[in-house]
CSV table of C-alpha atoms in Angstrom, one decimal:
chain,number,residue,atom,x,y,z
A,26,MET,CA,2.0,-11.7,28.0
A,27,LYS,CA,0.2,-14.9,29.0
A,28,LYS,CA,-3.1,-13.2,28.3
A,29,ILE,CA,-2.8,-13.0,24.5
A,30,ASN,CA,-3.0,-16.8,24.2
A,31,THR,CA,-6.5,-16.7,25.5
A,32,LEU,CA,-7.8,-14.2,23.0
A,33,LYS,CA,-10.3,-15.3,20.3
A,34,ALA,CA,-10.3,-14.4,16.6
A,35,GLY,CA,-12.3,-11.2,16.0
A,36,GLN,CA,-11.5,-9.8,19.5
A,37,GLU,CA,-10.1,-6.3,19.8
A,38,PHE,CA,-6.9,-5.9,21.9
A,39,PHE,CA,-4.9,-2.9,22.9
A,40,LEU,CA,-1.2,-3.7,23.3
A,41,SER,CA,1.2,-1.9,25.5
A,42,GLY,CA,4.8,-3.0,25.7
A,43,THR,CA,7.8,-3.8,23.5
A,44,ILE,CA,7.4,-4.9,19.8
A,45,TYR,CA,10.0,-5.2,17.1
A,46,THR,CA,9.5,-4.2,13.5
A,47,ALA,CA,10.7,-6.6,10.8
A,48,ARG,CA,9.7,-7.1,7.2
A,49,ASP,CA,10.9,-9.0,4.2
A,50,GLN,CA,14.7,-8.7,4.2
A,51,ALA,CA,14.9,-8.7,8.1
A,52,HIS,CA,13.0,-12.0,8.0
A,53,LYS,CA,15.3,-13.4,5.4
A,54,ARG,CA,18.3,-12.6,7.6
A,55,LEU,CA,16.7,-13.9,10.8
A,56,VAL,CA,15.8,-17.2,9.3
A,57,GLY,CA,19.2,-17.4,7.5
A,58,ALA,CA,20.9,-16.8,10.9
A,59,ILE,CA,18.8,-19.6,12.5
A,60,ASN,CA,19.5,-22.0,9.7
A,61,SER,CA,23.2,-21.4,9.9
A,62,GLY,CA,23.3,-21.7,13.7
A,63,LYS,CA,24.1,-18.1,14.3
A,64,ARG,CA,23.0,-16.0,17.2
A,65,LEU,CA,20.0,-13.7,16.5
A,66,PRO,CA,20.4,-10.0,17.0
A,67,ILE,CA,17.2,-9.8,19.1
A,68,GLU,CA,15.7,-12.2,21.6
A,69,ILE,CA,13.0,-14.0,19.6
A,70,LYS,CA,11.6,-16.0,22.6
A,71,GLY,CA,8.5,-14.2,23.8
A,72,ALA,CA,8.9,-11.4,21.2
A,73,ILE,CA,6.2,-9.7,19.2
A,74,ILE,CA,7.1,-8.8,15.6
A,75,TYR,CA,5.3,-6.0,13.7
A,76,TYR,CA,5.5,-6.2,9.9
A,77,CYS,CA,6.3,-2.5,9.4
A,78,GLY,CA,8.8,-0.3,7.7
A,79,PRO,CA,8.1,3.3,8.8
A,80,THR,CA,8.8,6.5,6.9
A,81,GLN,CA,11.8,8.5,8.1
A,82,THR,CA,11.2,10.2,11.4
A,83,PRO,CA,10.2,13.8,10.9
A,84,ARG,CA,12.0,16.3,13.2
A,85,GLY,CA,10.4,16.5,16.6
A,86,LYS,CA,8.5,13.3,16.3
A,87,ILE,CA,9.1,9.9,17.8
A,88,ILE,CA,8.4,8.0,14.6
A,89,GLY,CA,7.1,8.6,11.1
A,90,SER,CA,4.0,7.0,9.5
A,91,CYS,CA,4.0,3.4,10.7
A,92,GLY,CA,1.2,1.2,9.5
A,93,PRO,CA,1.3,-2.6,8.7
A,94,THR,CA,2.6,-4.2,5.5
A,95,THR,CA,1.2,-7.3,3.8
A,96,SER,CA,1.7,-10.3,6.1
A,97,SER,CA,1.6,-13.0,3.5
A,98,ARG,CA,5.0,-12.1,2.2
A,99,MET,CA,6.4,-13.3,5.5
A,100,ASP,CA,4.5,-16.6,5.4
A,101,ALA,CA,7.6,-18.7,4.4
A,102,PHE,CA,9.6,-17.4,7.4
A,103,THR,CA,6.9,-17.3,10.2
A,104,PRO,CA,6.6,-21.0,11.2
A,105,LEU,CA,10.3,-21.3,12.0
A,106,LEU,CA,10.3,-18.1,14.1
A,107,LEU,CA,7.2,-19.4,16.0
A,108,ALA,CA,9.1,-22.6,16.6
A,109,LYS,CA,11.9,-20.6,18.1
A,110,GLY,CA,9.5,-18.9,20.6
A,111,LEU,CA,8.1,-15.9,18.7
A,112,LYS,CA,4.9,-15.0,20.6
A,113,ALA,CA,2.8,-12.9,18.2
A,114,VAL,CA,2.9,-11.1,14.9
A,115,ILE,CA,1.1,-8.0,13.7
A,116,GLY,CA,0.4,-7.2,10.1
A,117,LYS,CA,-2.4,-7.0,7.6
A,118,GLY,CA,-4.2,-9.5,5.4
A,119,ALA,CA,-4.5,-13.3,5.2
A,120,ARG,CA,-1.9,-16.0,6.1
A,121,SER,CA,-1.1,-19.4,4.6
A,122,LYS,CA,-2.3,-22.7,6.0
A,123,GLU,CA,1.2,-23.4,7.3
A,124,VAL,CA,1.3,-20.2,9.3
A,125,ARG,CA,-2.1,-20.9,10.8
A,126,GLU,CA,-1.1,-24.4,11.7
A,127,ALA,CA,2.2,-23.1,13.3
A,128,ILE,CA,0.2,-20.5,15.3
A,129,ARG,CA,-2.0,-23.3,16.6
A,130,LYS,CA,0.9,-25.6,17.3
A,131,TYR,CA,3.1,-23.1,19.2
A,132,LYS,CA,0.2,-21.1,20.7
A,133,GLY,CA,1.0,-17.9,19.0
A,134,VAL,CA,-1.3,-15.1,17.8
A,135,TYR,CA,-1.7,-13.2,14.6
A,136,PHE,CA,-3.0,-9.7,15.0
A,137,VAL,CA,-4.0,-7.3,12.3
A,138,THR,CA,-4.0,-3.5,12.8
A,139,TYR,CA,-5.5,-0.6,11.0
A,140,ALA,CA,-4.2,-1.0,7.5
A,141,GLY,CA,-3.3,2.2,5.6
A,142,CYS,CA,-3.6,4.2,8.8
A,143,GLY,CA,0.1,4.8,9.4
A,144,ALA,CA,-0.2,8.4,10.5
A,145,LEU,CA,-2.9,7.6,13.1
A,146,LEU,CA,-0.8,4.7,14.5
A,147,THR,CA,2.1,7.0,15.4
A,148,LYS,CA,0.0,8.2,18.3
A,149,HIS,CA,0.6,4.8,20.0
A,150,VAL,CA,4.4,4.7,19.6
A,151,LYS,CA,6.2,6.1,22.6
A,152,LYS,CA,9.7,5.2,21.7
A,153,ALA,CA,11.6,3.9,18.7
A,154,GLU,CA,15.2,2.8,18.2
A,155,VAL,CA,17.2,0.7,15.8
A,156,ALA,CA,17.7,-2.8,17.3
A,157,ALA,CA,19.4,-4.6,14.4
A,158,TYR,CA,20.2,-4.6,10.6
A,159,GLY,CA,20.5,-0.8,10.4
A,160,ASP,CA,22.0,-1.1,6.9
A,161,LEU,CA,18.5,-2.2,5.7
A,162,GLY,CA,17.3,1.4,6.0
A,163,PRO,CA,13.5,1.3,6.1
A,164,GLU,CA,13.7,-2.5,6.6
A,165,ALA,CA,15.8,-2.3,9.7
A,166,ILE,CA,14.6,-4.0,12.9
A,167,LEU,CA,13.3,-1.3,15.2
A,168,LYS,CA,12.5,-1.7,18.9
A,169,LEU,CA,9.2,0.1,19.6
A,170,GLU,CA,7.6,0.9,22.9
A,171,VAL,CA,3.8,1.1,22.2
A,172,LYS,CA,0.9,2.1,24.3
A,173,ASP,CA,-2.7,0.9,23.6
A,174,PHE,CA,-1.7,-0.1,20.1
A,175,PRO,CA,-5.0,-1.1,18.5
A,176,LEU,CA,-5.2,-4.7,17.3
A,177,ILE,CA,-7.7,-7.2,16.1
A,178,VAL,CA,-7.0,-10.9,16.7
A,179,ALA,CA,-7.0,-12.4,13.2
A,180,ILE,CA,-5.7,-16.0,14.0
A,181,ASP,CA,-5.9,-17.1,17.6
A,182,ALA,CA,-3.9,-19.7,19.5
A,183,ASN,CA,-6.4,-22.4,18.7
A,184,GLY,CA,-6.2,-21.7,15.0
A,185,GLY,CA,-9.5,-19.8,14.9
A,186,SER,CA,-9.4,-17.2,12.1
A,187,ILE,CA,-11.4,-14.1,11.1
A,188,TYR,CA,-10.9,-15.0,7.5
A,189,ASP,CA,-13.0,-18.2,7.6
B,1,MET,CA,8.8,28.2,-28.9
B,2,ARG,CA,8.4,28.5,-25.1
B,3,LYS,CA,11.4,27.6,-23.0
B,4,ILE,CA,11.2,26.2,-19.5
B,5,GLU,CA,14.1,25.6,-17.1
B,6,ALA,CA,14.6,22.1,-15.7
B,7,THR,CA,15.0,23.6,-12.2
B,8,LYS,CA,11.3,24.7,-12.5
B,9,ILE,CA,10.3,21.2,-13.1
B,10,THR,CA,12.3,19.9,-10.2
B,11,GLY,CA,10.6,22.5,-7.9
B,12,ALA,CA,7.2,21.5,-9.2
B,13,VAL,CA,7.9,17.8,-8.6
B,14,ILE,CA,8.9,18.5,-5.0
B,15,GLY,CA,5.6,20.3,-4.5
B,16,LEU,CA,3.7,17.3,-5.9
B,17,VAL,CA,5.5,14.8,-3.7
B,18,ARG,CA,4.4,16.8,-0.7
B,19,LYS,CA,0.8,17.3,-1.9
B,20,ALA,CA,0.3,13.6,-2.8
B,21,SER,CA,1.9,12.2,0.4
B,22,PHE,CA,0.2,14.4,3.0
B,23,PHE,CA,-3.2,15.3,1.5
B,24,LEU,CA,-5.5,12.6,0.4
B,25,ARG,CA,-7.3,13.4,-2.9
B,26,SER,CA,-10.6,15.2,-2.2
B,27,ASP,CA,-12.5,12.8,-4.5
B,28,VAL,CA,-11.1,9.8,-2.6
B,29,LEU,CA,-12.0,11.5,0.7
B,30,SER,CA,-15.6,12.1,-0.5
B,31,ALA,CA,-15.9,8.5,-1.7
B,32,LEU,CA,-14.6,7.2,1.7
B,33,SER,CA,-17.0,9.5,3.6
B,34,LYS,CA,-19.9,8.2,1.4
B,35,ALA,CA,-18.9,4.6,2.1
B,36,TYR,CA,-18.6,5.4,5.8
B,37,ARG,CA,-22.1,6.9,5.9
B,38,ALA,CA,-23.6,4.0,3.9
B,39,GLU,CA,-21.8,1.1,5.7
B,40,LYS,CA,-24.0,-1.0,8.0
B,41,ASN,CA,-21.4,-3.5,9.2
B,42,ILE,CA,-20.2,-2.0,12.6
B,43,GLN,CA,-16.6,-3.2,12.3
B,44,ALA,CA,-16.3,-2.0,8.7
B,45,LYS,CA,-17.8,1.3,9.7
B,46,LYS,CA,-15.2,1.6,12.5
B,47,ILE,CA,-12.4,0.9,10.1
B,48,LEU,CA,-13.7,3.5,7.6
B,49,ARG,CA,-13.8,6.0,10.4
B,50,ALA,CA,-10.1,5.2,11.3
B,51,ILE,CA,-9.2,5.7,7.6
B,52,LEU,CA,-10.9,9.1,7.5
B,53,ASP,CA,-9.3,10.1,10.9
B,54,ASN,CA,-5.9,8.9,9.5
B,55,ALA,CA,-6.2,11.2,6.5
B,56,ALA,CA,-7.2,14.2,8.8
B,57,TYR,CA,-4.3,13.5,11.1
B,58,ALA,CA,-1.8,13.1,8.3
B,59,ARG,CA,-2.9,16.5,6.9
B,60,LYS,CA,-2.7,18.2,10.3
B,61,GLN,CA,0.6,16.7,11.4
B,62,LYS,CA,2.3,16.6,8.0
B,63,LEU,CA,2.8,12.9,8.2
B,64,ALA,CA,2.6,10.5,5.3
B,65,ILE,CA,-0.9,9.1,4.9
B,66,CYS,CA,0.7,5.7,4.6
B,67,GLN,CA,4.2,4.6,5.5
B,68,ASP,CA,4.5,3.1,2.0
B,69,THR,CA,5.1,6.3,0.2
B,70,GLY,CA,5.2,4.2,-2.9
B,71,LEU,CA,7.1,3.8,-6.1
B,72,PRO,CA,6.6,7.3,-7.6
B,73,VAL,CA,5.0,7.0,-11.0
B,74,VAL,CA,5.2,10.3,-12.9
B,75,PHE,CA,3.1,11.0,-16.0
B,76,VAL,CA,4.4,13.8,-18.1
B,77,GLU,CA,2.3,15.5,-20.9
B,78,ILE,CA,4.5,17.8,-22.8
B,79,GLY,CA,3.3,20.3,-25.3
B,80,GLN,CA,5.0,20.2,-28.7
B,81,ASP,CA,5.7,23.9,-28.5
B,82,VAL,CA,7.7,23.9,-25.3
B,83,ALA,CA,11.4,23.1,-24.9
B,84,VAL,CA,13.0,22.1,-21.6
B,85,ARG,CA,16.4,23.7,-20.9
B,86,GLY,CA,18.2,20.9,-19.3
B,87,ASP,CA,17.5,17.2,-18.7
B,88,LEU,CA,13.8,16.6,-18.2
B,89,LYS,CA,14.1,13.1,-16.7
B,90,GLU,CA,16.9,14.1,-14.4
B,91,ALA,CA,14.8,17.1,-13.3
B,92,ILE,CA,12.0,14.8,-12.4
B,93,ASN,CA,14.1,12.3,-10.6
B,94,LYS,CA,15.9,15.1,-8.7
B,95,GLY,CA,12.5,16.5,-7.6
B,96,VAL,CA,11.5,13.0,-6.3
B,97,ARG,CA,14.8,12.5,-4.5
B,98,GLU,CA,14.7,16.0,-2.9
B,99,GLY,CA,11.0,15.8,-2.1
B,100,TYR,CA,11.2,12.4,-0.4
B,101,LYS,CA,14.2,13.6,1.6
B,102,LYS,CA,12.7,16.9,2.5
B,103,TYR,CA,9.4,15.5,3.7
B,104,HIS,CA,10.9,12.5,5.5
B,105,LEU,CA,9.2,10.0,3.2
B,106,ARG,CA,10.2,6.4,3.0
B,107,ASP,CA,12.8,5.5,0.4
B,108,SER,CA,11.3,2.2,-0.7
B,109,ILE,CA,13.3,1.9,-3.9
B,110,VAL,CA,16.1,-0.7,-4.3
B,111,SER,CA,18.5,0.1,-7.1
B,112,ASP,CA,18.6,-3.5,-8.4
B,113,PRO,CA,15.5,-5.7,-8.4
B,114,LEU,CA,17.6,-8.9,-8.0
B,115,SER,CA,20.4,-8.0,-5.6
B,116,ARG,CA,17.9,-5.8,-3.7
B,117,GLY,CA,20.8,-3.3,-3.1
B,118,ARG,CA,19.8,-0.1,-1.4
B,119,SER,CA,19.5,2.8,-3.7
B,120,LYS,CA,21.7,5.9,-3.2
B,121,SER,CA,19.7,7.8,-5.8
B,122,PRO,CA,16.1,6.6,-6.0
B,123,VAL,CA,14.4,7.0,-9.3
B,124,CYS,CA,10.8,6.9,-10.4
B,125,VAL,CA,8.9,5.4,-13.3
B,126,ILE,CA,8.2,8.1,-15.9
B,127,HIS,CA,5.6,7.9,-18.7
B,128,THR,CA,5.9,10.7,-21.2
B,129,ASP,CA,3.3,11.7,-23.8
B,130,THR,CA,3.2,14.6,-26.1
B,131,THR,CA,0.2,17.0,-26.6
B,132,GLY,CA,-0.4,20.2,-28.5
B,133,GLY,CA,0.4,23.6,-27.0
B,134,GLU,CA,3.2,24.9,-24.9
B,135,LYS,CA,2.4,23.6,-21.4
B,136,ILE,CA,3.8,20.8,-19.4
B,137,LYS,CA,1.5,18.8,-17.2
B,138,LEU,CA,3.1,16.7,-14.4
B,139,THR,CA,1.2,14.1,-12.4
B,140,ILE,CA,2.7,12.0,-9.6
B,141,LEU,CA,1.1,8.8,-8.4
B,142,PRO,CA,3.1,7.4,-5.5
B,143,LYS,CA,2.0,3.7,-5.8
B,144,GLY,CA,2.1,1.6,-2.7
B,145,PHE,CA,3.3,-1.9,-3.4
B,146,GLY,CA,0.9,-3.9,-1.2
B,147,CYS,CA,-1.7,-3.2,-3.8
B,148,GLU,CA,0.6,-3.0,-6.8
B,149,ASN,CA,1.6,-6.6,-6.1
B,150,LYS,CA,-2.0,-7.7,-6.7
B,151,SER,CA,-2.1,-6.4,-10.3
B,152,GLN,CA,-2.7,-8.8,-13.0
B,153,LEU,CA,-2.7,-9.0,-16.8
B,154,ARG,CA,-4.5,-11.5,-18.9
B,155,MET,CA,-4.4,-11.9,-22.7
B,156,PHE,CA,-7.9,-13.0,-23.7
B,157,LYS,CA,-8.9,-14.5,-26.9
B,158,PRO,CA,-10.6,-12.0,-29.2
B,159,THR,CA,-13.7,-14.2,-29.1
B,160,ALA,CA,-14.0,-13.9,-25.3
B,161,ASN,CA,-17.4,-12.6,-24.1
B,162,ILE,CA,-17.9,-9.7,-21.7
B,163,LYS,CA,-18.9,-12.1,-18.9
B,164,GLU,CA,-15.5,-13.8,-19.0
B,165,ILE,CA,-13.8,-10.5,-18.8
B,166,LYS,CA,-15.9,-9.3,-15.9
B,167,ASP,CA,-15.3,-12.5,-14.1
B,168,PHE,CA,-11.6,-12.1,-14.5
B,169,ILE,CA,-11.6,-8.6,-13.1
B,170,VAL,CA,-13.7,-9.6,-10.1
B,171,LYS,CA,-11.4,-12.6,-9.5
B,172,VAL,CA,-8.4,-10.3,-9.4
B,173,VAL,CA,-10.0,-8.3,-6.7
B,174,LYS,CA,-11.1,-11.4,-4.9
B,175,ASP,CA,-7.5,-12.8,-5.1
B,176,ALA,CA,-6.3,-9.5,-3.5
B,177,GLY,CA,-8.6,-10.3,-0.6
B,178,PRO,CA,-7.8,-8.3,2.5
B,179,ASP,CA,-4.1,-8.0,1.7
B,180,ALA,CA,-4.0,-4.8,-0.3
B,181,CYS,CA,-5.9,-2.4,2.0
B,182,PRO,CA,-9.5,-2.3,0.8
B,183,PRO,CA,-11.7,-0.4,0.0
B,184,TYR,CA,-9.9,-0.4,-3.3
B,185,VAL,CA,-10.1,1.7,-6.5
B,186,ILE,CA,-9.8,-0.6,-9.4
B,187,GLY,CA,-8.1,0.6,-12.6
B,188,VAL,CA,-8.7,-1.5,-15.7
B,189,GLY,CA,-7.1,-1.2,-19.1
B,190,ILE,CA,-8.7,-3.1,-22.0
B,191,GLY,CA,-7.2,-3.3,-25.5
B,192,GLY,CA,-3.9,-2.0,-26.9
B,193,SER,CA,-0.9,-4.2,-26.2
B,194,ALA,CA,0.2,-6.0,-23.0
B,195,ASP,CA,2.3,-3.0,-21.9
B,196,TYR,CA,-0.3,-0.3,-23.0
B,197,ALA,CA,-3.2,-2.1,-21.2
B,198,GLY,CA,-1.0,-1.9,-18.1
B,199,ILE,CA,-0.4,1.9,-18.5
B,200,MET,CA,-4.1,2.4,-19.1
B,201,ALA,CA,-5.0,0.5,-16.0
B,202,LYS,CA,-2.7,2.7,-14.0
B,203,LYS,CA,-3.9,5.9,-15.6
B,204,ALA,CA,-7.5,4.9,-14.9
B,205,LEU,CA,-6.6,5.5,-11.2
B,206,LEU,CA,-6.0,9.1,-11.9
B,207,ARG,CA,-9.6,9.7,-13.1
B,208,LYS,CA,-11.6,11.6,-10.5
B,209,ILE,CA,-14.0,9.3,-8.6
B,210,SER,CA,-17.6,10.5,-9.4
B,211,SER,CA,-21.0,9.1,-9.9
B,212,ARG,CA,-20.7,9.3,-13.7
B,213,ASN,CA,-19.6,5.9,-14.7
B,214,LEU,CA,-20.0,3.5,-17.7
B,215,LYS,CA,-22.5,0.7,-17.3
B,216,LEU,CA,-19.6,-1.8,-17.3
B,217,GLU,CA,-18.0,0.1,-14.4
B,218,LYS,CA,-21.2,0.1,-12.4
B,219,ASP,CA,-21.8,-3.6,-13.0
B,220,LEU,CA,-18.2,-4.4,-12.0
B,221,LEU,CA,-18.4,-2.3,-8.8
B,222,ARG,CA,-21.7,-4.0,-7.8
B,223,GLN,CA,-20.2,-7.4,-8.4
B,224,ILE,CA,-17.0,-6.6,-6.5
B,225,ASN,CA,-18.9,-5.2,-3.5
B,226,LYS,CA,-21.0,-8.4,-3.4
B,227,THR,CA,-17.8,-10.4,-2.6
B,228,GLY,CA,-18.1,-9.1,1.0
B,229,THR,CA,-14.3,-8.7,1.5
B,230,GLY,CA,-14.9,-5.2,3.0
B,231,PRO,CA,-12.4,-2.9,4.8
B,232,MET,CA,-9.4,-4.9,6.1
B,233,GLY,CA,-11.2,-8.0,4.9
B,234,LEU,CA,-13.5,-8.0,7.9
B,235,GLY,CA,-16.7,-7.9,5.9
B,236,GLY,CA,-19.0,-5.1,4.8
B,237,ALA,CA,-20.4,-3.6,1.6
B,238,ASN,CA,-17.3,-1.6,0.7
B,239,THR,CA,-14.7,-3.7,-1.0
B,240,ALA,CA,-14.2,-1.1,-3.7
B,241,LEU,CA,-15.0,2.6,-4.0
B,242,ALA,CA,-14.9,2.7,-7.8
B,243,VAL,CA,-14.0,0.9,-10.9
B,244,HIS,CA,-12.5,2.9,-13.8
B,245,VAL,CA,-12.1,1.3,-17.2
B,246,GLN,CA,-10.1,2.7,-20.1
B,247,THR,CA,-10.2,1.1,-23.6
B,248,TYR,CA,-8.0,1.4,-26.7
B,249,PRO,CA,-8.0,-0.2,-30.2
B,250,THR,CA,-6.3,-3.6,-30.3
B,251,HIS,CA,-5.3,-6.4,-32.7
B,252,ILE,CA,-7.8,-8.8,-34.4
B,253,ALA,CA,-6.0,-11.7,-32.6
B,254,GLY,CA,-6.2,-10.5,-29.1
B,255,LEU,CA,-7.9,-8.7,-26.2
B,256,PRO,CA,-5.5,-7.6,-23.4
B,257,VAL,CA,-7.1,-6.9,-20.0
B,258,SER,CA,-4.9,-5.4,-17.3
B,259,VAL,CA,-6.1,-4.7,-13.7
B,260,ASN,CA,-4.3,-2.4,-11.4
B,261,ILE,CA,-5.5,-2.2,-7.8
B,262,SER,CA,-5.1,0.8,-5.6
B,263,CYS,CA,-5.5,0.7,-1.9
B,264,HIS,CA,-7.8,3.2,-0.2
B,265,ALA,CA,-4.8,5.6,0.1
B,266,LEU,CA,-5.0,6.5,-3.6
B,267,ARG,CA,-2.6,9.4,-3.8
B,268,SER,CA,-1.9,11.6,-6.8
B,269,ALA,CA,-1.3,15.2,-7.6
B,270,SER,CA,-1.0,17.2,-10.8
B,271,VAL,CA,0.3,20.6,-11.8
B,272,THR,CA,0.4,22.3,-15.2
B,273,LEU,CA,3.4,24.5,-16.0
């Protein structure tokens, strides 16, 4: 896990390990819980969040199509989560100045993955289960075990960005 | 007058949901292949390769091309000499509901845009038009919202010149940047009213991508591809695959221009009953 802090913007990285999916409503709830002093349903310290809401899981498969959603919609929530120890996020597209600054400050990383390639990315998911907020349907937080999940560093721990 | 059962329409919609979600349009595939062959930027080429591989894998595995299986937009062209036995709208909505369930697609629809309550019975957006004859043509366009969010409308002054209009369209694409899954297909509606320009922009996405384009479309494509956004925003010569413009008469006081962006997973399917 230490290794990802040393990556540079533009570098490719293949991630193996545990990641959590979370998108708009899950972020709203996580940040709402932090602001009202409640316990979070997942351990945020050291966690990696993937902005993703997969399709339903077809019979006989581990997960349905599972590509990234637009990261900028999570911009308002990301700095606080990074302050609470979130290690890295995965999504698609550009981020706000505030997010970039928070990534630099807390030594996080923002990765992008192959956008619009949700079918192909299923190959890298070895396990998927609901971790929290199951009532949110496709926006529930899922715990995923991934293997060689293909990523590109978009903003590195020093604030370097591929979008400059 | 010809009669058609509503259940037949439901069945047809279920088939369209499957076709649009698993099988990328052949004209889109051709345009992506052409972009892949022509792209010189190594990273952009790699991403285009992944996009093509994704389409092939989705087709083979019967997986959704993209997890955002969209807000289903259904266009109905109904002949004046055909009558539907039953409720046409409900028949379409039922087809969407059953199709999304049957093929394990994502139910991305909330029943209330403000409370964001989960929907028990997802519905689609339906545009109905009448034509001559006794056929019904159904077209589904499951529209992903990463790109729908980047749509814009501008009401120009009637004295605006073509350069201002072109600059606006290019700026909308620039504003979308890497967020909406380039390479894009850009639908543009010029004229009509604010609402009609929007529908034209959406309908322009249904037009087959080909080399036969208006000069305005070619100019816009060239300008957009000069922005250098490229696939995933990582640079390259392919920010858009095509620009499709539709026009309609408008009022002496105005000039509506609506831009609707589609991601590279431009999915649609049609059937005539």
